[in-house]
Amino acid sequence: MQALQIVSFVLAVLATVVGVTVLTLGVRAIVRTVGRGAPAPDRTGDRAARTWLVVRLLLGHGRFQHRPVVKVAHWVVMVSFPILFLTLLAGYGQILDPTFALPFIGHLPPVEWLTEAFAWAGLLGIVALVVVRQRAHPRRGEGAAEAPSAVQTTPAGRMGPPGARASRFFGSNMGQAYFVELIIAAVIVAVLVLRGLEYALAAQSPATQDLASLWHFPLTAWFGQWFAGASAATLEAAIVVVALVKILTSMTWMVVVGSRPAMGVSWHRFLAVVNVWARREVDGAPALGPLPPVRSGGKDVDFEAIDDLPDDASLGAGRIEDFTWKGLLDFSTCTECGRCQEQCPAWNTGKPLSPKLMMLALRDHAYGTSPYLRAGANAPTAPTGATTSTGHLPLPGSGGDAGAGAGGQGDPHAQMDVLSLIGDVVDPQALWDCTTCGACVQQCPVDIEHVDHIVDMRRNQVLMESAFPDELGPMFTKLERQSNPWGLPARARLDWAKGLPFDVPVVGADVEDATEVDYLFWVGCAGAYEDRAKKTTRAVAELLHTAGVRFAVLGDGESCTGDPARRAGNEFLFQMLAQANVEVLNEVKAQRIVVTCAHCFNTISREYPQVGGRYEVVHHTELLDRLVGEGRLTPTTRPTDGTSDVTYHDPCYLGRHNQVYTPPRELIGALPGVQLTEMPRTKERAFCCGGGGARVWMEETTGTRISTDRAAEAIGTGASRIATGCPFCTIMLTDGVAANGAGPGTGQDDGGSTRGPVEVVDVAQLLLESVRPAPETDPE
C-alpha cells in the first residue's frame, strides 16, 4: 500500500507540473496572440456594469434562446466545473491518506450535497450534450434542402452526405469536441466512484461510521453499499488509484488544451468570461444596430482630415493585426457550436459564407502567423482546407521577434505570413455574401461580433484596395452624384405625393422649420423613387393626415442616409452623406422624425449620433400603433376580397437590430377580420429577405436566392398577404414571391381549389385599407 501511494503521488506531482506548465504556456500564447490586435479603448469602461452583466449572463444563460435542453445541460456542466475542482484538490490528499478530507469543508454536509448533486447533474448534462451533438451530426445529413450548386465537403475535404451542410456542427472539429466531452465524463465518473468508495470505507471504521449516512452521502450511499464487502485495505487502494486516475485525466486535459491555444471548444469556458465582459454593448444587447466607426491605430478616423493620416495607415481590416484585440479575442473564443451558421441566410441557401467558419479561419490565421507558436498535427477546421490546423504549440523559449520560429521554406509561419487575408484566408465571395442581418450575433452565446468584423474587412477592400463586386460601382457613383442609389434627380423626390387629396408640407417652403410640426417625415430613397415603396409612403402620409398628426417632409433637401454605402464598406461615402444630412436636419431644427425604412430608422437613430446628429426617431409602425391605441385611428373595415390571412416578416434592421417586434403585430391584430399566421422562423430567429448589407444592389450567383427561400416560407403559411415594415423587404419578397410562381397573374392549386396570388404589402397599407370607409356596393 505504501509503495502504491508513493508511486501514485510521484506520478500525480509530475503530471501536475507538466499539466500546469503547458497550460500556462497556452495562456501565455493566447494573451500574446490577442495582444497583437489594435487597441480597443472603449471595451474596458463601466467595469462594475460589465462585471454584473457577466454574472447575470453566465448564471442566467440568457443567450440560449429556444434551446431549453441545451441551456440546462450546459449550465450544470459549466457550474460543476468550479464545484468539482475542490474534489481534484482533495485527490492529492487522498493518495497520501485515503480518509483525507479538505479542512473545514471536507465533511460539511452542504458542500457534500452540492458536490454530489452537481456531479450527477453534470454527468446527465454532458450525456445530453453528447446526444444533441450526435443527433445534429453532419453524417446524418437530415433536414437540408440545399441548392444543387451548394458545396458539400467535410473538414477532411471529402464530399459529405446529402444535407451535411444543414448540421450546425458542419465544419466544427468533432475530434476536439469528443475529447472534451470524454474528459468531462471521465472526471465526473471518478468523482462519483470516489464518493461511493469513501462511503464504504467510512462504514468499516467505528470512528467514522457516523459519516456513512445519507446525511453525508445523500446521492451516492445507494451504490457505495456495493463496495461494503471489500476489505479496508482494498478500499483504500481503490481510493488511491481512482484519485490518481482523476488527477491524470485532469492533467491530460491541461496538456492537450495548453498545447493548442486555438482549441476554442475547450478554451471558451475561460475566454467567454473575458469576451462577454469586454462586449460592445454594456446594457446586455447584442452588438447590432450601429456599426463602430473606422479606426486606425486604435483611434477614430476623422474623414474630414483624411489627408493627415500617415502614409502607412490602414483603414479597415486588411491584416490580422488590423483587428482590435477584442476581435482577436472573439476569434479565440468561438466554441464551434455552429448556432450562427445554423441561422445564417447565406449558408442556408447554399452560399460559401458561414460566420462560424469565417471566425475559425481568422482564428487559425492569427495563431498560424504567431512567431512564438509552431504548427502541430491536427485536422483542419474549415471545410475549404484554406486555413491552418488548429494545433498550434507554444514555443517555451521563443521571443517576440518576427524571425522566431522560422525554419526555412517549409516553415509554416513563413507560409502563413504570405497569405492574403481576403482571398487566402477569407473567401471574397463569402465576405460579400453577408446581408449583415445580425442573426449570427443574436445567436452567439459568447458575444462574438461577426457583423463588425465582416464590415471592417469590407472597409479595407473598398477604401484601401478598391476591390468590391461590380454591381456596387454604379451604386457608389449614383450616391456620389445624385445622393440616392437609384441615380434619380432630387426634384423627383416629391413625385410620390402627386394625387393625394391633401397637400404635403415641405420644410423651408410651407413651414419655416420642423418645430412647427409634430414630426418630420423622412421619406427615404426607396419611399421616394421605388414604385412599390411609394405605396407605403402614401399610406403613411394619409394615415398621419387622418389622425391629425402635423408632419412635413424635406423634399429635395433629403439625401440617402448612407446605409448601403456603410454596409458595403464605403465609409468615406457614408460620412459624406451622413454629415450633409445632419447639417440639414440641424438647420431645420428637426427634433422628432418618423421613418418608413428600417435601414433609415437604424442609421438616423443609432448611427447619426456618431457624427453629431441626435434626434428622437420613431418607425412608422410604432407611431401608427400608438395612434391606434390612442383612438386617433380606428380600423373598422373588414377585408372583402379574400385577403384576411396575413403573415408578417420581421425586417432585420427593425427587429434584430432594434428590437421592434410588437408594434407591427399589434397593428395587424387590431385589424378586424384579419388573421395573423406566424412563419416558423420569426422575431429574433426570423430569416432575412436578402436585401441588407447592400445586397439589394447585388446579384446572388450561388445557391438559392435568399428572398426566394423566405417567400416560400411565407407562402407555406397559407396567407394571402405578406406584411412587412421595410421597403427593402417589400422589394425582395415581391421578387421572391414571383420566383415561387405566386405573384400577380398566377394561381395556386391547393387541395383542388385555386388560390389567388400572394401580395407583399407594408403594414401601413393594411391599416389604411381598414381605416378607409368600405366602398359602397350596388344593392342590386
PDB file of C-alpha atoms in Angstrom, residues 37 244 466 772:
ATOM      1  CA  GLY A  37      -4.582  43.342 -32.144  1.00  0.00           C
ATOM      2  CA  LEU A 244      -4.735   9.190  -9.340  1.00  0.00           C
ATOM      3  CA  SER A 466     -10.769  49.316 -54.386  1.00  0.00           C
ATOM      4  CA  ARG A 772     -60.807  53.986 -45.023  1.00  0.00           C
TER       5      ARG A 772
END
